mmCIF file with all atom_site columns, C-alpha atoms in Angstrom:
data_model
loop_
_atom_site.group_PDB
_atom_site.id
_atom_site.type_symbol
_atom_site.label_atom_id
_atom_site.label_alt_id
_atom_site.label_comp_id
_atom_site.label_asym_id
_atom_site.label_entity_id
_atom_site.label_seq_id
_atom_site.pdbx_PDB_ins_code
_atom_site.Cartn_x
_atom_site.Cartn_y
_atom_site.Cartn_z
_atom_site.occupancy
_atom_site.B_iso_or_equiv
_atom_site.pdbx_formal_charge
_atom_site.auth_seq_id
_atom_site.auth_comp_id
_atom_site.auth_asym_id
_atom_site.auth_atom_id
_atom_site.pdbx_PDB_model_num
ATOM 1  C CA . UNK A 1 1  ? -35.571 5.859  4.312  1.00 58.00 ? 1  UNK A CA 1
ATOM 2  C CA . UNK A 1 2  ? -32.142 4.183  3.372  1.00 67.00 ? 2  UNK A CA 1
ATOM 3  C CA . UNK A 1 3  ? -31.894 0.625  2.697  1.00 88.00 ? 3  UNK A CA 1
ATOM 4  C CA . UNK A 1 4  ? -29.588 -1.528 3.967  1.00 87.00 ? 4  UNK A CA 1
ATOM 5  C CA . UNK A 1 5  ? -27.016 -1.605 1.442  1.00 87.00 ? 5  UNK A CA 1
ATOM 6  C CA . UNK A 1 6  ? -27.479 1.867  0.447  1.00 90.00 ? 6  UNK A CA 1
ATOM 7  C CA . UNK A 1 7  ? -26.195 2.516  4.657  1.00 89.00 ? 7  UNK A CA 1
ATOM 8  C CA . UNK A 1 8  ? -23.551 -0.049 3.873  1.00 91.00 ? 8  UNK A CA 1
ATOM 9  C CA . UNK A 1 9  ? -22.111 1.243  0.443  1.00 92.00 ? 9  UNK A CA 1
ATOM 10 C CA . UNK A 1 10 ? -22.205 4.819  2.639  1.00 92.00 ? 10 UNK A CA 1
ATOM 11 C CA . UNK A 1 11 ? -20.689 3.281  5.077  1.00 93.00 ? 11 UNK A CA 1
ATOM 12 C CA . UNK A 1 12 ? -17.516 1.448  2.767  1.00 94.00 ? 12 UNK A CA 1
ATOM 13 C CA . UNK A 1 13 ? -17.169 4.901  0.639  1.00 95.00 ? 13 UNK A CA 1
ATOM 14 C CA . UNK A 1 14 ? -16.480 6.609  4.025  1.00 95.00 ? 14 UNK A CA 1
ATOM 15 C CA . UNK A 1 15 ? -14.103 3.737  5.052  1.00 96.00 ? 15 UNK A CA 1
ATOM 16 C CA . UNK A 1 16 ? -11.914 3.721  1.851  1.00 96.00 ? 16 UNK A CA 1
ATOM 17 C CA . UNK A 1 17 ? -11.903 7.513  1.589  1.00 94.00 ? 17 UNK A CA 1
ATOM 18 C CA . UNK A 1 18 ? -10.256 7.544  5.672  1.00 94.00 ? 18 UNK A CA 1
ATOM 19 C CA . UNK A 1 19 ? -7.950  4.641  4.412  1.00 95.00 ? 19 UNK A CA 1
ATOM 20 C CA . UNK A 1 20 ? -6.611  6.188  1.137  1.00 95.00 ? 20 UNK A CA 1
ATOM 21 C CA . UNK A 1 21 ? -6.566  9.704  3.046  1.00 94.00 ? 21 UNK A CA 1
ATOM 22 C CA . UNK A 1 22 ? -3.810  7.131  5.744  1.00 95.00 ? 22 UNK A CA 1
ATOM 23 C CA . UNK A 1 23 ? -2.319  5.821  3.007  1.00 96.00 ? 23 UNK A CA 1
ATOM 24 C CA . UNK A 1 24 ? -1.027  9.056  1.225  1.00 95.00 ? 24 UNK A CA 1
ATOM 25 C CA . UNK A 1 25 ? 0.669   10.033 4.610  1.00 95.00 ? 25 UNK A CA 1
ATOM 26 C CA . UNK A 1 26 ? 2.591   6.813  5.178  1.00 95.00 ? 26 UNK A CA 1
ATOM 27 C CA . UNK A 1 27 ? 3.496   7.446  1.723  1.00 95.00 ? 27 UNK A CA 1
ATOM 28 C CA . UNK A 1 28 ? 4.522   10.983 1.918  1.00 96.00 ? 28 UNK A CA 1
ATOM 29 C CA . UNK A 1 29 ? 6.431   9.828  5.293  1.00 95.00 ? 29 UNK A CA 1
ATOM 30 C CA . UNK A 1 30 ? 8.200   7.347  3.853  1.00 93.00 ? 30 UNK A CA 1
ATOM 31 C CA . UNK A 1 31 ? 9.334   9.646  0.888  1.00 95.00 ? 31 UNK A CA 1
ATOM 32 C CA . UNK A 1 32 ? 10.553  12.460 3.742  1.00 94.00 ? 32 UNK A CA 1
ATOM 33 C CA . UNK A 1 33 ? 12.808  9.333  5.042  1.00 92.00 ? 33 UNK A CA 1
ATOM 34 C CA . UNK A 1 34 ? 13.995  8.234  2.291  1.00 92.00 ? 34 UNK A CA 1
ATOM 35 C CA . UNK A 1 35 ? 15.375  12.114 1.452  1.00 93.00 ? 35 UNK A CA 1
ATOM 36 C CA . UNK A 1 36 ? 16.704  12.406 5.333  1.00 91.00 ? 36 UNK A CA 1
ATOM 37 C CA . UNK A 1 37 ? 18.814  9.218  4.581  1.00 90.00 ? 37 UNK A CA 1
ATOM 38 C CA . UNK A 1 38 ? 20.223  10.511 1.718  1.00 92.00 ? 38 UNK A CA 1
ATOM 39 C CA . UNK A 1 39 ? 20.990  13.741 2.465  1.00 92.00 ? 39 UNK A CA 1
ATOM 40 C CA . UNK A 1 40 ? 22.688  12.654 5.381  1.00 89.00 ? 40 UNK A CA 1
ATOM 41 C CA . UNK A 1 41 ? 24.562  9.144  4.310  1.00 90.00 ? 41 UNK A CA 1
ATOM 42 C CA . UNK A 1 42 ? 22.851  7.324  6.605  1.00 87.00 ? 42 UNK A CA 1
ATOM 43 C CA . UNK A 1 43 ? 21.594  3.768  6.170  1.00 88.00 ? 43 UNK A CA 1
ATOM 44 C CA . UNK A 1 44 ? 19.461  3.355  8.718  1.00 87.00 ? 44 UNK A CA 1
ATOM 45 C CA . UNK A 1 45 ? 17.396  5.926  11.289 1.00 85.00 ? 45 UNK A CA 1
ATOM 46 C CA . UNK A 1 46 ? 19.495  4.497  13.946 1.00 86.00 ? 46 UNK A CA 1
ATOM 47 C CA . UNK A 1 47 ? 22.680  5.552  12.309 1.00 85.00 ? 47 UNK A CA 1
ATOM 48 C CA . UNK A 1 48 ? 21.036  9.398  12.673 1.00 85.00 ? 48 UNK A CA 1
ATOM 49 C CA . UNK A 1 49 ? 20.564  9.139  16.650 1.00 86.00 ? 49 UNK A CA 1
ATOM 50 C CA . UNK A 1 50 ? 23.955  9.971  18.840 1.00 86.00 ? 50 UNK A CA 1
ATOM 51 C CA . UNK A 1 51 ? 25.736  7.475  20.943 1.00 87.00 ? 51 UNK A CA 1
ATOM 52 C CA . UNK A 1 52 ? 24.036  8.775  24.810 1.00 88.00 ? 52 UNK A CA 1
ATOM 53 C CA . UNK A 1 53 ? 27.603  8.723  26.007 1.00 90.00 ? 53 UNK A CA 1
ATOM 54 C CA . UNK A 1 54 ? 29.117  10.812 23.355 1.00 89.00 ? 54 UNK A CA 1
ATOM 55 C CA . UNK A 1 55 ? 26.462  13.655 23.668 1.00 89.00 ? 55 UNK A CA 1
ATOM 56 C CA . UNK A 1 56 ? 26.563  13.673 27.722 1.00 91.00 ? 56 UNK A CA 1
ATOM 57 C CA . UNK A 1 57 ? 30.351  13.786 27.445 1.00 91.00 ? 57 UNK A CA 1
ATOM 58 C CA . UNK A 1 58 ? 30.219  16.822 25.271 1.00 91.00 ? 58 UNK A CA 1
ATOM 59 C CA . UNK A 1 59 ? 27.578  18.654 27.547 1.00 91.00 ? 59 UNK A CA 1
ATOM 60 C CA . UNK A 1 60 ? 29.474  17.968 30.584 1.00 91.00 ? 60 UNK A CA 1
ATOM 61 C CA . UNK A 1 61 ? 32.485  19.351 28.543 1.00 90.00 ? 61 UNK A CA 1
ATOM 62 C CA . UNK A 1 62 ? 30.138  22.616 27.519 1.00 90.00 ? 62 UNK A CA 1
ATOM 63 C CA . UNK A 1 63 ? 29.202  22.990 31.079 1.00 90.00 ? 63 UNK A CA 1
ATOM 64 C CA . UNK A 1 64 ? 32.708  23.218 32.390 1.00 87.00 ? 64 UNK A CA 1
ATOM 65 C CA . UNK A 1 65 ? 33.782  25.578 29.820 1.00 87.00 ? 65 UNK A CA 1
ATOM 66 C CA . UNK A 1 66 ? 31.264  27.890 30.507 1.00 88.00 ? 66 UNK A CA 1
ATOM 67 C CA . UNK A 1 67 ? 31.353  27.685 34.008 1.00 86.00 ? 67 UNK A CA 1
ATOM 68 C CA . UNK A 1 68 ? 35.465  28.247 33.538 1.00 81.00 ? 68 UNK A CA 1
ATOM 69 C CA . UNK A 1 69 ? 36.191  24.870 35.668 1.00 74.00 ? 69 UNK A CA 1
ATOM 70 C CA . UNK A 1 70 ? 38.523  23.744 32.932 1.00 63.00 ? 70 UNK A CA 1
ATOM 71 C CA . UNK A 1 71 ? 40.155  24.910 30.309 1.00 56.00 ? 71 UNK A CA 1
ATOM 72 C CA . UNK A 1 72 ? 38.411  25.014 26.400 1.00 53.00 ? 72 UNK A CA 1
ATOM 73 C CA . UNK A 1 73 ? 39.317  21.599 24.041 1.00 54.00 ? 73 UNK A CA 1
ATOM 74 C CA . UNK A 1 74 ? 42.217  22.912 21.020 1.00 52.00 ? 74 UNK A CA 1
#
């Protein structure tokens, strides 16, 4: 039979192991950021994500070439 803080010791190894095994990923995420930003120049995350606007403009634009209701951009 286990005693108590044999259970508890069980218990904490269990607990550290999940929160180093955590730790390493925020870690290794952090590292995969930090090589997105600068690859690409950006500062920030935000600076990666296109202005809504921008990108529905230039699908409505794709559409209407395709579709031939307007003439392609030169």
């Amino acid at each position: 039979m286990l005693t108590h803080g044999l259970l508890v010791a069980i218990i904490a190894i269990f607990i550290i192991g999940w929160l180093i095994r955590h730790a390493i990923t925020i870690i290794l995420a952090g590292i995969a950021i930090a090589v997105l930003l600068s690859i690409t120049g950006a500062h920030t995350l935000t600076d990666l994500v296109p202005d809504p606007h921008v990108v529905a403009q230039q699908i409505s634009s794709l559409i209407d070439e395709v579709s031939g209701n307007s003439a392609p951009a030169q």
